[in-house]
Coordinates of C-alpha atoms and ligand atoms in Angstrom, one line a residue:
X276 CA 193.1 134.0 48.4
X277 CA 191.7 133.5 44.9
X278 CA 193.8 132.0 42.6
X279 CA 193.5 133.4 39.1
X280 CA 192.8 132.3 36.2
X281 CA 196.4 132.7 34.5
X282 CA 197.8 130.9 38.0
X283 CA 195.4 128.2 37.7
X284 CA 196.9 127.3 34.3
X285 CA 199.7 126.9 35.9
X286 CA 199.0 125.9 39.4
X287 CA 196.1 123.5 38.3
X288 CA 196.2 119.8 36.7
X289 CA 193.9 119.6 33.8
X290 CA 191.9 117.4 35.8
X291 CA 190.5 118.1 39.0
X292 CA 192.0 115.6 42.0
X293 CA 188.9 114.7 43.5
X294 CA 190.0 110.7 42.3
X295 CA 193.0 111.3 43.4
X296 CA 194.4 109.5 47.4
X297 CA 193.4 111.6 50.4
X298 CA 195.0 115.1 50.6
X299 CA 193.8 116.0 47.1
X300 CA 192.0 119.0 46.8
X301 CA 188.3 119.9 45.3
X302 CA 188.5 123.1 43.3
X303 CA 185.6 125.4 42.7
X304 CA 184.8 125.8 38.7
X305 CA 183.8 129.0 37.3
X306 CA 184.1 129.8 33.7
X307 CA 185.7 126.8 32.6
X308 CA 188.3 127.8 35.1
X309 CA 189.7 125.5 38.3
X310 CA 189.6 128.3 40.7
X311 CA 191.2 127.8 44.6
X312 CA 190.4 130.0 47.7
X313 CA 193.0 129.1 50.0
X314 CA 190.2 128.2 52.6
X315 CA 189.9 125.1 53.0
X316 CA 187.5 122.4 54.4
X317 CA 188.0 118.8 55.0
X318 CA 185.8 116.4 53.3
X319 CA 185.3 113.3 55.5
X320 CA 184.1 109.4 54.7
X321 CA 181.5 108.8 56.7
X322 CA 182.4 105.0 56.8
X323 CA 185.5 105.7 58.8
X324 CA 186.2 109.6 59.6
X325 CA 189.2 109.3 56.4
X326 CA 189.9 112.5 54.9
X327 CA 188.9 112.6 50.7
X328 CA 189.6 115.7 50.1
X329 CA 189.9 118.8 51.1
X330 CA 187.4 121.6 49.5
X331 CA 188.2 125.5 48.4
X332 CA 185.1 127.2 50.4
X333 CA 184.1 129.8 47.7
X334 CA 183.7 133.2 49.4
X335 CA 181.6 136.6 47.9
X336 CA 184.3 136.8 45.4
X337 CA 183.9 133.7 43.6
X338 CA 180.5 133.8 43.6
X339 CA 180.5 136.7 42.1
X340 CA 182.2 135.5 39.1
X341 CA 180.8 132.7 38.7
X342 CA 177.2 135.1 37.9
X343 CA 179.3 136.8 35.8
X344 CA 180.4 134.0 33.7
X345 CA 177.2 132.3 34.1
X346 CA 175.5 135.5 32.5
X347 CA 178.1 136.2 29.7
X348 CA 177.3 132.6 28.9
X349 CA 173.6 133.2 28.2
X350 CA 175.3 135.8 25.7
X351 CA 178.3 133.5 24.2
X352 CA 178.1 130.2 22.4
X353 CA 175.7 128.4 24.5
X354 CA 172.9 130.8 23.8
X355 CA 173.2 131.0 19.9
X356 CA 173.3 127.3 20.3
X357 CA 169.9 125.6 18.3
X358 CA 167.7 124.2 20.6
X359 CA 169.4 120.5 18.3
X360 CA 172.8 121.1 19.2
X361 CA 172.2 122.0 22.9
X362 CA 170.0 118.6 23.4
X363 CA 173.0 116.6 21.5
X364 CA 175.7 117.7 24.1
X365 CA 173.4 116.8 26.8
X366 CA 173.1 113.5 25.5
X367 CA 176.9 113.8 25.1
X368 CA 177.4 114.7 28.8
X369 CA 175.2 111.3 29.6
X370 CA 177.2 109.3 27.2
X371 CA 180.4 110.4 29.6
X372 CA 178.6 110.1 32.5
X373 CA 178.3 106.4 32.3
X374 CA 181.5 106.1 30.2
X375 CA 183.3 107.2 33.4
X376 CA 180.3 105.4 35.7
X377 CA 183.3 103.7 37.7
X378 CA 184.5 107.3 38.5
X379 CA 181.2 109.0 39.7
X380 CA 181.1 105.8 41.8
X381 CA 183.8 106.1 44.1
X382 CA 183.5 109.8 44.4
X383 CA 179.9 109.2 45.5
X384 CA 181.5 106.7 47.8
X385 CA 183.7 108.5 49.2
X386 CA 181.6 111.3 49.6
X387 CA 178.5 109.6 51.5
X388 CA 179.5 105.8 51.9
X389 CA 176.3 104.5 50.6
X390 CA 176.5 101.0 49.3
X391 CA 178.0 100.4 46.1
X392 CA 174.9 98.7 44.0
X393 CA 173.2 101.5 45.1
X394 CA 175.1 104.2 43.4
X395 CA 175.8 101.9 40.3
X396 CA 172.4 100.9 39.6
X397 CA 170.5 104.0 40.9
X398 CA 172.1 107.3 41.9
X399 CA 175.1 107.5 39.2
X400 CA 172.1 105.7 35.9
X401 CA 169.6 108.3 37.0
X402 CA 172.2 111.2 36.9
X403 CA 172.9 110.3 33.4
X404 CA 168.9 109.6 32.1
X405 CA 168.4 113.1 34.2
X406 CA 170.3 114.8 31.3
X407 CA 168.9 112.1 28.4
X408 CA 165.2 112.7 29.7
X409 CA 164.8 116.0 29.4
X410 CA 167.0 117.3 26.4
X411 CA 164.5 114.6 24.8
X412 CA 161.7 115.9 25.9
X413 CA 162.1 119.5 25.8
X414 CA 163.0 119.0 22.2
X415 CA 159.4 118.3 21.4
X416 CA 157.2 120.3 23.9
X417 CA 154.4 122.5 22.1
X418 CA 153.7 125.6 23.5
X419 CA 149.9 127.2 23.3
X420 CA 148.1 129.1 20.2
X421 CA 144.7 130.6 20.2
X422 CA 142.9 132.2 18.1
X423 CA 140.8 135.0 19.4
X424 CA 138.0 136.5 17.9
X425 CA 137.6 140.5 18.2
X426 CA 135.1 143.3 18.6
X427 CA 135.5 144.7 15.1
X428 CA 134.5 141.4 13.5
X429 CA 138.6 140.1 12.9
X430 CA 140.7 137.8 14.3
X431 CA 144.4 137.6 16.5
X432 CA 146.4 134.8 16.9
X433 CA 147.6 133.9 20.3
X434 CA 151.1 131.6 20.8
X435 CA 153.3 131.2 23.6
X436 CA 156.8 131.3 23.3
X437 CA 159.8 130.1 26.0
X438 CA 163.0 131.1 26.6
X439 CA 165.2 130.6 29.5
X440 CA 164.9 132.1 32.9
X441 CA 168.5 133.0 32.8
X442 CA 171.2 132.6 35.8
X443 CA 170.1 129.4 38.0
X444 CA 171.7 128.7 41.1
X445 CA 171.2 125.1 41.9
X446 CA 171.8 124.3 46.0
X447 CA 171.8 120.6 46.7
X448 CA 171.8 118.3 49.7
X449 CA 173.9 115.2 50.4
X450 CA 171.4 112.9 50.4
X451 CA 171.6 111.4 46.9
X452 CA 174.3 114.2 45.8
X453 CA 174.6 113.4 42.0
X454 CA 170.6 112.4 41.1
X455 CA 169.5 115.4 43.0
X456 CA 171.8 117.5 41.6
X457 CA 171.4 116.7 37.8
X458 CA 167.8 116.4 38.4
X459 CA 167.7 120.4 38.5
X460 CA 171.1 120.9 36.0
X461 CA 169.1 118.3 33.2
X462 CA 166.1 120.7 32.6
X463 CA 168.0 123.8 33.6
X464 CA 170.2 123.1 30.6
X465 CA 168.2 121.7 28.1
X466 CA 165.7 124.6 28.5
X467 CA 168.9 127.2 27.7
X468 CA 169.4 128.4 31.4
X469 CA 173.3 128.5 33.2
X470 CA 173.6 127.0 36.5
X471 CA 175.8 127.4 39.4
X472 CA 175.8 124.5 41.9
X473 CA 176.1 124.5 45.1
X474 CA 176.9 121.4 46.3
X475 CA 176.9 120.5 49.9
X476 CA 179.9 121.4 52.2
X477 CA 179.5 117.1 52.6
X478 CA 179.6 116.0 49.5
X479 CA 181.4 117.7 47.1
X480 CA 183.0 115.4 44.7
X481 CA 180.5 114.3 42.1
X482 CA 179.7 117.8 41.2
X483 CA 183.1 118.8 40.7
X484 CA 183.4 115.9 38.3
X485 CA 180.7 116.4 36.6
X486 CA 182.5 119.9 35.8
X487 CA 185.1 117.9 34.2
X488 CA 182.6 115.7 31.9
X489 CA 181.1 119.1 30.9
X490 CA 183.7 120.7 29.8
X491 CA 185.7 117.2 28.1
X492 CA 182.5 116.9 26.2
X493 CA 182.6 121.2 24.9
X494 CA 179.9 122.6 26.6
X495 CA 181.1 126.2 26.7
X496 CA 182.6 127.5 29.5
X497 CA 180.2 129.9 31.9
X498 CA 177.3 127.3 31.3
X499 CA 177.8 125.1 34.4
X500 CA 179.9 126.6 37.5
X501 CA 180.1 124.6 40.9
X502 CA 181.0 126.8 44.1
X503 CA 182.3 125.1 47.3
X504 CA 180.9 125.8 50.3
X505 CA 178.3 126.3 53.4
X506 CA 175.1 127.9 53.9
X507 CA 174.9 130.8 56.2
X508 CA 177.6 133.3 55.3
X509 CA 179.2 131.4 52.7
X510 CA 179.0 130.1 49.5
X511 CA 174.9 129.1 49.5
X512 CA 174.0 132.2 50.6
X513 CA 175.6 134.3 48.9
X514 CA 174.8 132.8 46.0
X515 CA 171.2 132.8 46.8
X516 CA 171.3 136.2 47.7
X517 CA 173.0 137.3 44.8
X518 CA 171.1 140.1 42.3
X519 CA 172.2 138.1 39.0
X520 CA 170.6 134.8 39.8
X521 CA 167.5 134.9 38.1
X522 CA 165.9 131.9 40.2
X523 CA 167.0 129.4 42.7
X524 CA 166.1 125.7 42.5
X525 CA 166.7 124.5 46.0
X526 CA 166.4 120.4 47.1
X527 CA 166.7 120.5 51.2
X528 CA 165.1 120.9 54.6
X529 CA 162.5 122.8 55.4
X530 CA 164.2 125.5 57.2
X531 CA 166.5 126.0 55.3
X532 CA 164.1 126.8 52.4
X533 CA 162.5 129.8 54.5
X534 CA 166.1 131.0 55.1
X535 CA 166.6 130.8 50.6
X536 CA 163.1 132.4 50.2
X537 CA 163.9 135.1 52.4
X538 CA 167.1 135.8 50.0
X539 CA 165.2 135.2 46.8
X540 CA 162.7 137.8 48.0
X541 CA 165.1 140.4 47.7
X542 CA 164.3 141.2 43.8
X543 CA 161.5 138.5 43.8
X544 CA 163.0 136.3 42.1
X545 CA 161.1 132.5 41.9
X546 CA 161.8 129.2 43.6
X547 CA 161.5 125.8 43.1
X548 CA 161.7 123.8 46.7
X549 CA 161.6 120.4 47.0
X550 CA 161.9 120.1 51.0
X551 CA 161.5 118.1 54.0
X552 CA 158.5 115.3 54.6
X553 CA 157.4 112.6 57.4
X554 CA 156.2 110.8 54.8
X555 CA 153.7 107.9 56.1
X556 CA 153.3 104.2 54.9
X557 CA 150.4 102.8 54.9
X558 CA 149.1 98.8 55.1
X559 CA 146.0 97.4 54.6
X560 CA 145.0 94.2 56.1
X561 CA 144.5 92.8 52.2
X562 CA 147.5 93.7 51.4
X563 CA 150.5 91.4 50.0
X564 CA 152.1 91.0 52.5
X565 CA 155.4 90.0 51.5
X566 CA 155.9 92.8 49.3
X567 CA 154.5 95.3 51.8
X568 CA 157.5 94.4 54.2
X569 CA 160.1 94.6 51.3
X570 CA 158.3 97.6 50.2
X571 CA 158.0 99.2 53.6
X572 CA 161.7 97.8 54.8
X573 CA 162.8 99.9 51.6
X574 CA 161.1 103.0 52.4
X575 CA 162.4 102.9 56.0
X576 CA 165.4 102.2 55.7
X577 CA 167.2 102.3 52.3
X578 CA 170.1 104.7 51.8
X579 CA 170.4 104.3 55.7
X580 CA 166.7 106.2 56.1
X581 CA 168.1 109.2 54.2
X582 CA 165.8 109.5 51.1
X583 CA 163.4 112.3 51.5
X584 CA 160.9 109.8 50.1
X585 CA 161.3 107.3 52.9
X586 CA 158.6 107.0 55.3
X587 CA 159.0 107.2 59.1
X588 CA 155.5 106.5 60.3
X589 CA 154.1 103.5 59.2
X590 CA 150.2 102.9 59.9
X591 CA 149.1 99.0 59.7
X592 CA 145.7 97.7 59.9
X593 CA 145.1 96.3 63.3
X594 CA 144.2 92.4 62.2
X595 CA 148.1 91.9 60.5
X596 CA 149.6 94.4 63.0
X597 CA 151.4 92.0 65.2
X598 CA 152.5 89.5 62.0
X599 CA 153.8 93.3 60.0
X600 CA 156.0 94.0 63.0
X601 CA 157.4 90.5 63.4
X602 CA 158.2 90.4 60.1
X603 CA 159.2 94.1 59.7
X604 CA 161.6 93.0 62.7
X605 CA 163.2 90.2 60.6
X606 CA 163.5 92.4 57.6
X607 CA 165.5 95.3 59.2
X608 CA 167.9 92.9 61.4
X609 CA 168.6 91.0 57.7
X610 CA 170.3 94.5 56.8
X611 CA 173.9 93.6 56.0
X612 CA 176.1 97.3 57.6
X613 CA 179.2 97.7 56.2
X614 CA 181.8 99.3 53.9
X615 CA 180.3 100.0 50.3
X616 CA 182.1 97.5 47.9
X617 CA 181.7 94.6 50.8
X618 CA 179.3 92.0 48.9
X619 CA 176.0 91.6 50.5
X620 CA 175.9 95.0 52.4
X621 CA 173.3 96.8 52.3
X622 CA 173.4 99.4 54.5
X623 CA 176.0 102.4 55.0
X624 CA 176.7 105.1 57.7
X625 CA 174.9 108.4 58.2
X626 CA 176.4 111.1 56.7
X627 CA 178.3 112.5 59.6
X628 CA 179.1 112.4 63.2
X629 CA 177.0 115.5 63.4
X630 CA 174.2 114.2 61.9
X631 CA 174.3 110.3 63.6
X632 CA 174.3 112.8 67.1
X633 CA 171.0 114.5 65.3
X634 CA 169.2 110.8 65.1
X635 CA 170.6 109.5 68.5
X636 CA 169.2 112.2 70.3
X637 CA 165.9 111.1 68.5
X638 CA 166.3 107.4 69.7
X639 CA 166.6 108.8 73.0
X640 CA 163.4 111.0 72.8
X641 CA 161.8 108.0 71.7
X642 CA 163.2 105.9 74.9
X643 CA 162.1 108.8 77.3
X644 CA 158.8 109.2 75.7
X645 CA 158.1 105.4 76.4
X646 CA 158.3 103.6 72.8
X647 CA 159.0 100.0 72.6
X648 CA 162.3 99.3 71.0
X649 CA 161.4 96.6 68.0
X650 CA 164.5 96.8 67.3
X651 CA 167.8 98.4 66.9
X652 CA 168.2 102.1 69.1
X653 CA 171.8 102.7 69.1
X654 CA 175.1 102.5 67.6
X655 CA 176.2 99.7 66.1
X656 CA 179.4 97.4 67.1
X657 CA 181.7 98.2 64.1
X658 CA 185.6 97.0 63.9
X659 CA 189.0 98.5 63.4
X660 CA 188.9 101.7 61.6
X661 CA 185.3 101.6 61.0
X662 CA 184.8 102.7 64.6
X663 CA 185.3 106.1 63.9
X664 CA 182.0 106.1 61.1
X665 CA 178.8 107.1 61.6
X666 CA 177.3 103.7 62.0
X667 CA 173.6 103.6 63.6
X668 CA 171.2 100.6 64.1
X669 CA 168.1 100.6 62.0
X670 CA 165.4 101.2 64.4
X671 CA 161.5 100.2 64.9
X672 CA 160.0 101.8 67.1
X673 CA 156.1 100.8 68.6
X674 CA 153.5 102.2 71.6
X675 CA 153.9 106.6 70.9
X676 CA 151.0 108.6 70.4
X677 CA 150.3 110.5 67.6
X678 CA 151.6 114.0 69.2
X679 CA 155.2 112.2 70.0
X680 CA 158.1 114.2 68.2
X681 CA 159.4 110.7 66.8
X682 CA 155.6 111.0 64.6
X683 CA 155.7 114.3 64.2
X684 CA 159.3 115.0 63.2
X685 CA 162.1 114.6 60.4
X686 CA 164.6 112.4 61.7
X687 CA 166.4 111.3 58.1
X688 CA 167.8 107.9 59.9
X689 CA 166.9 104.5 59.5
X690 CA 163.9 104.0 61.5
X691 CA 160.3 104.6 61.6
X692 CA 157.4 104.2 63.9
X693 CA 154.6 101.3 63.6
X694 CA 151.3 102.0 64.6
X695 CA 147.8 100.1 64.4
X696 CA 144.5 101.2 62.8
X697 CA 141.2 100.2 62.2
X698 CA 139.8 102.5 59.3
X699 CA 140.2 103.6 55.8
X700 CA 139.0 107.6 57.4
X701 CA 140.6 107.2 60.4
X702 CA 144.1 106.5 58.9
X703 CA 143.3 109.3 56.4
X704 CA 143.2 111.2 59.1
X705 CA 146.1 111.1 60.8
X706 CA 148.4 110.7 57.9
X707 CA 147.5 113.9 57.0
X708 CA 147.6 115.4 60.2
X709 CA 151.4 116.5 59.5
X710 CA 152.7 120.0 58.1
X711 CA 155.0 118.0 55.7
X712 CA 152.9 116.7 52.3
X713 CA 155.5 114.9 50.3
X714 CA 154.9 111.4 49.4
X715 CA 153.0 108.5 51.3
X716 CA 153.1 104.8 50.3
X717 CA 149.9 102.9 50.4
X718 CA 149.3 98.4 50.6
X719 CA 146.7 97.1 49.3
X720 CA 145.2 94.2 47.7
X721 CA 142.2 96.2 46.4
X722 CA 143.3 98.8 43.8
X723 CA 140.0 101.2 44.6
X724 CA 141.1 101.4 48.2
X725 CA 144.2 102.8 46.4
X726 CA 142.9 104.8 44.2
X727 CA 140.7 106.3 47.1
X728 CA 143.4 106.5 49.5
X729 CA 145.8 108.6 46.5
X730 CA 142.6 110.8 46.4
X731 CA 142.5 111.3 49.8
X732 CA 146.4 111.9 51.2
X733 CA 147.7 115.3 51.2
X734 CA 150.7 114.9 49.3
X735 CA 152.3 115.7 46.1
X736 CA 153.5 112.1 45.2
X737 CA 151.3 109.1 46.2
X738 CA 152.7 105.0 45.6
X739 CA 150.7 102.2 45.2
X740 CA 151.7 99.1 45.8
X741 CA 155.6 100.6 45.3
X742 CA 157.7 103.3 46.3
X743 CA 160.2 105.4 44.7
X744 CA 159.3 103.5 41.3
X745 CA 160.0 106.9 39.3
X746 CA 159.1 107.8 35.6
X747 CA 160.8 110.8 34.5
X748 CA 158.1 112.4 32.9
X749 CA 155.6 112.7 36.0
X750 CA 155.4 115.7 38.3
X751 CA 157.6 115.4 41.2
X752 CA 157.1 117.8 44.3
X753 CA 155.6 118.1 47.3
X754 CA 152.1 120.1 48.9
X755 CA 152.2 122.1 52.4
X756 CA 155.4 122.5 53.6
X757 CA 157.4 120.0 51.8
X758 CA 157.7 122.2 48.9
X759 CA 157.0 124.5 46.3
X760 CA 156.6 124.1 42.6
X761 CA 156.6 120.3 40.6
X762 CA 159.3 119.8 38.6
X763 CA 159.8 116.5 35.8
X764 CA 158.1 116.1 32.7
X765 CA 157.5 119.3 30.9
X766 CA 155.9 120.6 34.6
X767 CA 160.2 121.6 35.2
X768 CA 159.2 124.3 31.8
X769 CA 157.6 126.5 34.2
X770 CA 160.6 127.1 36.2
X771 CA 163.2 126.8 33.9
X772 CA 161.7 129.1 31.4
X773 CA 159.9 132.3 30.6
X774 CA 156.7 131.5 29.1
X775 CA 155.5 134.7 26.9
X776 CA 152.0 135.3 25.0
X777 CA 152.6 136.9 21.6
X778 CA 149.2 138.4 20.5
X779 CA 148.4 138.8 16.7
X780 CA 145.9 140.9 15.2
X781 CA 145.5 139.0 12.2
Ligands
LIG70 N1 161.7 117.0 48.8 C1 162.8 116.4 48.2 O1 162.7 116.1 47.1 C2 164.0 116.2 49.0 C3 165.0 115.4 48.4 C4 166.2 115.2 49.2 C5 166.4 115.8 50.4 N2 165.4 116.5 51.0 C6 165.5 117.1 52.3 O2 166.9 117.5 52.5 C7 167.2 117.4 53.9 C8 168.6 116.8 54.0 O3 169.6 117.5 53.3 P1 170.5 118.6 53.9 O4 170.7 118.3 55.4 O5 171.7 118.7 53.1 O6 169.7 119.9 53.8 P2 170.1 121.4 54.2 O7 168.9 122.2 54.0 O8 170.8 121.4 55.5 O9 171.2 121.8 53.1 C9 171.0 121.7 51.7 C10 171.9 122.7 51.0 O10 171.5 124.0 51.4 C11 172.7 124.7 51.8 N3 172.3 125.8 52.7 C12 172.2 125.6 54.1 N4 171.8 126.8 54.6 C13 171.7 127.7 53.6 C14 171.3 129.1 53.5 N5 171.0 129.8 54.6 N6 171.4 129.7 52.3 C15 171.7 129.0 51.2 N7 172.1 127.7 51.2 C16 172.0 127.1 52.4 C17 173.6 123.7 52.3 O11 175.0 124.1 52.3 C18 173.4 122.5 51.3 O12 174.1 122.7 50.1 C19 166.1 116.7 54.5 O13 165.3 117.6 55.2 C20 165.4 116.0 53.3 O14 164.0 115.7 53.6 C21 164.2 116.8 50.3
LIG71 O1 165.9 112.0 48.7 C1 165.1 112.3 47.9 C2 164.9 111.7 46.6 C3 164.4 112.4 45.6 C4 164.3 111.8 44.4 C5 164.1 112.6 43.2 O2 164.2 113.9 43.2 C6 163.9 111.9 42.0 O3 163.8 110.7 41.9 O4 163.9 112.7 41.0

């Protein structure tokens, strides 16, 4: 049932509930509208199985208006805008962004359980600077002129000119809801695009705020829609297989990206895929080793192993293998699990029961395959109602071969595999020997092995001496199969906008 928009201004607060106790509901938006389905879905806290909300699945209907308002947008307000007053309401959506930081913090809270300093300082900032960043930037981007010379002795004048793609239909993950999500809305916006967001089914409640910051601060209704939902045979695909969606900007796994490619081929209409990885880290035997075990305990296990930057398969030189591992030990079993705002936690839950039953059946598979259990492999003794979470021990794993699943694999938990090596080639070689080619992490105390190593790893985002140290303005993405397209900097131009050549016979 689809309430309408007249019943909604009567049936809906002016704010959407997704603050409010348990029981409250999270409404789709479409057109600057709070629009309910009647079919709902329960949103769960991962910390203890709690009910936040429950969610108005979006069906063919609401999609469907949701392109239309996105498209009469283009056409309204927002597309007359000047390119001035579009990047000032940006920066006005970041100023509320962080002036209701305390909001988009519990909601991301609820939503995923993550600790606390880790959505203040990181995911809720970066969702704000994602909108700053680029209305900033795109505000000053040249685009290309030559001149040409021609066969009857004159001249032409070449220049490029951009303009939005259109209708963009933004799916999203639950990893790092809010940073992944503005990362796409940011340049879709400031380059004069509409979005609708698809959120995932598990987190649902910082893109429904956001709706309300968006419209509290006037940017004109149609411009940013969010529909509730699944994937298959519901609100992600028909969205993605919907004719008016000019181009689908997808962050997710790699599977699920063939499914959205299949859609989008159905008009050809372009993607942008930032997907799956086994990303590996690697440590030299020069390296410092201090920071390569905070460094490499972050990668592993930081957001509870669920960052698609966080490396599984670690690679250590064979003279400081046994010393990495024993302190790599020490490091994970300091990990602090427990409720977000508890100080000095500093680990949460997985995401869901149905995803902690995905990574135990991968700490089993590395039990029957032989591995020796560094540390952690199970479930984690929790009390009172936090028994019914999705708690999991962080894991190290040592002793598998190459070909084992746990090397080969995604597993997106805390845990990752430590193996020796003896050469610069020979590690090359088998950190490439993956069909994933997102990001690696290299050690090292000599900064031409790193520059060598950067060289030499297929993979569209290579650390030295860091990870997931991020400046805006680089190209973000990954090679092979963990992704199509780069987005950040002005490399998110060529999916956001049209570029056209206007020729010039002068
Ligand atoms: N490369 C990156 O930058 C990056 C960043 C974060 C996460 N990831 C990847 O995301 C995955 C974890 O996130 P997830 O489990 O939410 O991913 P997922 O692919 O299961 O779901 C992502 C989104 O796609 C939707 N969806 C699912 N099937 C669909 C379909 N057939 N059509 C349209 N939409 C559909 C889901 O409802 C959800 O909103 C991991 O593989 C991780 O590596 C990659
Ligand atoms: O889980 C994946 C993290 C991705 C990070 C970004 O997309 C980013 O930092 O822009």
């Amino acid at each position: 049932m689809t309430v309408t928009a007249h019943e909604q201004s009567k049936a809906v607060p002016a704010r959407s509930p997704v603050l409010a106790p348990a029981l409250s509901d999270a409404w789709n938006f479409i057109d600057g509208e709070w629009v309910g389905t009647g079919r709902l879905f329960d949103n769960t806290n991962p910390i203890d199985g709690s009910l936040v909300s429950r969610v108005h699945e979006a069906g063919r209907v609401e999609v469907d208006a949701a392109v239309k308002a996105a498209q009469a947008a283009l056409k309204g307000p927002w597309g007359r805008m000047t390119v001035e007053q579009r990047c000032k309401i940006l920066h006005d959506v970041a100023d509320e962004m962080m002036r209701r930081h305390a909001d988009f913090v519990k909601a991301e809270l609820l939503d995923t359980g993550m600790p606390a300093y880790f959505a203040q300082h990181v995911d809720v900032p970066r969702g704000a600077a994602n909108f700053r960043i680029f209305a900033d930037l795109f505000r000053n981007v040249p685009t290309e002129s030559f001149v040409t010379d021609t066969h009857d002795g004159g001249k032409a004048m070449n220049y490029g000119l951009r303009s939005p793609r259109g209708v963009i239909a933004v799916v999203c993950p639950w990893n790092l809801p809010l940073l992944l999500m503005t990362w796409k809305v940011g340049p879709a916006l400031a380059c004069g695009n509409t979005v609708i967001v698809k959120p995932s089914e598990e987190t649902p409640s910082t893109a429904t705020l956001l709706a309300e910051v968006m419209r509290d601060v006037g940017v004109p209704k149609g411009v940013y829609n969010v529909v509730h939902g699944f994937g298959p045979e519901s609100a992600g695909a028909f969205l993605t297989e919907h004719p008016g969606v000019n181009g689908v900007t997808f962050t997710g796994e790699t599977g699920t990206g063939e499914a959205i490619m299949r859609a989008a081929a159905k008009g050809v209409r372009p993607v942008s895929f930032e997907l799956g990885g086994k990303n590996p880290g690697i440590v030299f035997a020069d390296a410092d080793l201090d920071k390569a075990v905070a460094g490499i305990t972050r990668s592993a296990f930081q957001n509870t192993g669920q960052v698609c930057l966080g490396t599984e398969r670690i690679y250590v030189q064979r003279p400081i293998f046994d010393a990495f591992v024993a302190r790599l030990k020490a490091s994970a079993e300091a990990l602090v699990l427990g409720p977000p705002e508890t100080p000095g936690v500093t680990l949460g839950p997985l995401i869901s029961q149905e995803h902690r039953n995905k990574v135990l059946s991968y700490y089993a598979k590395a039990r029957e395959e032989g591995a020796t259990v560094v540390t952690g492999g199970g479930i984690p003794v929790m009390e009172g109602d936090l028994v019914n979470g999705s708690w999991i021990e962080p894991t190290i794993w040592t002793g598998l071969p190459d070909s084992s699943a746990l090397v080969r694999e995604e597993v997106f938990g805390p845990c990752c595999h430590v193996s020796p090596f003896d050469t610069e080639e020979e590690v090359v070689e088998r950190a490439n020997a993956t069909a994933y080619g997102l990001a690696a992490t290299v050690w090292t105390g000599d900064i031409s092995t790193g520059h060598r190593m950067a060289a030499a790893l297929d993979v569209g985002i290579c650390w030295i001496n860091s990870w997931f140290l991020r400046d805006l303005r680089t190209a973000f993405g990954g090679s092979k199969q963990s992704g199509i397209g780069r987005e950040g900097g002005v490399h998110s131009l060529e999916f956001y906008t049209e570029l056209k050549n206007v020729c010039v016979a002068l």
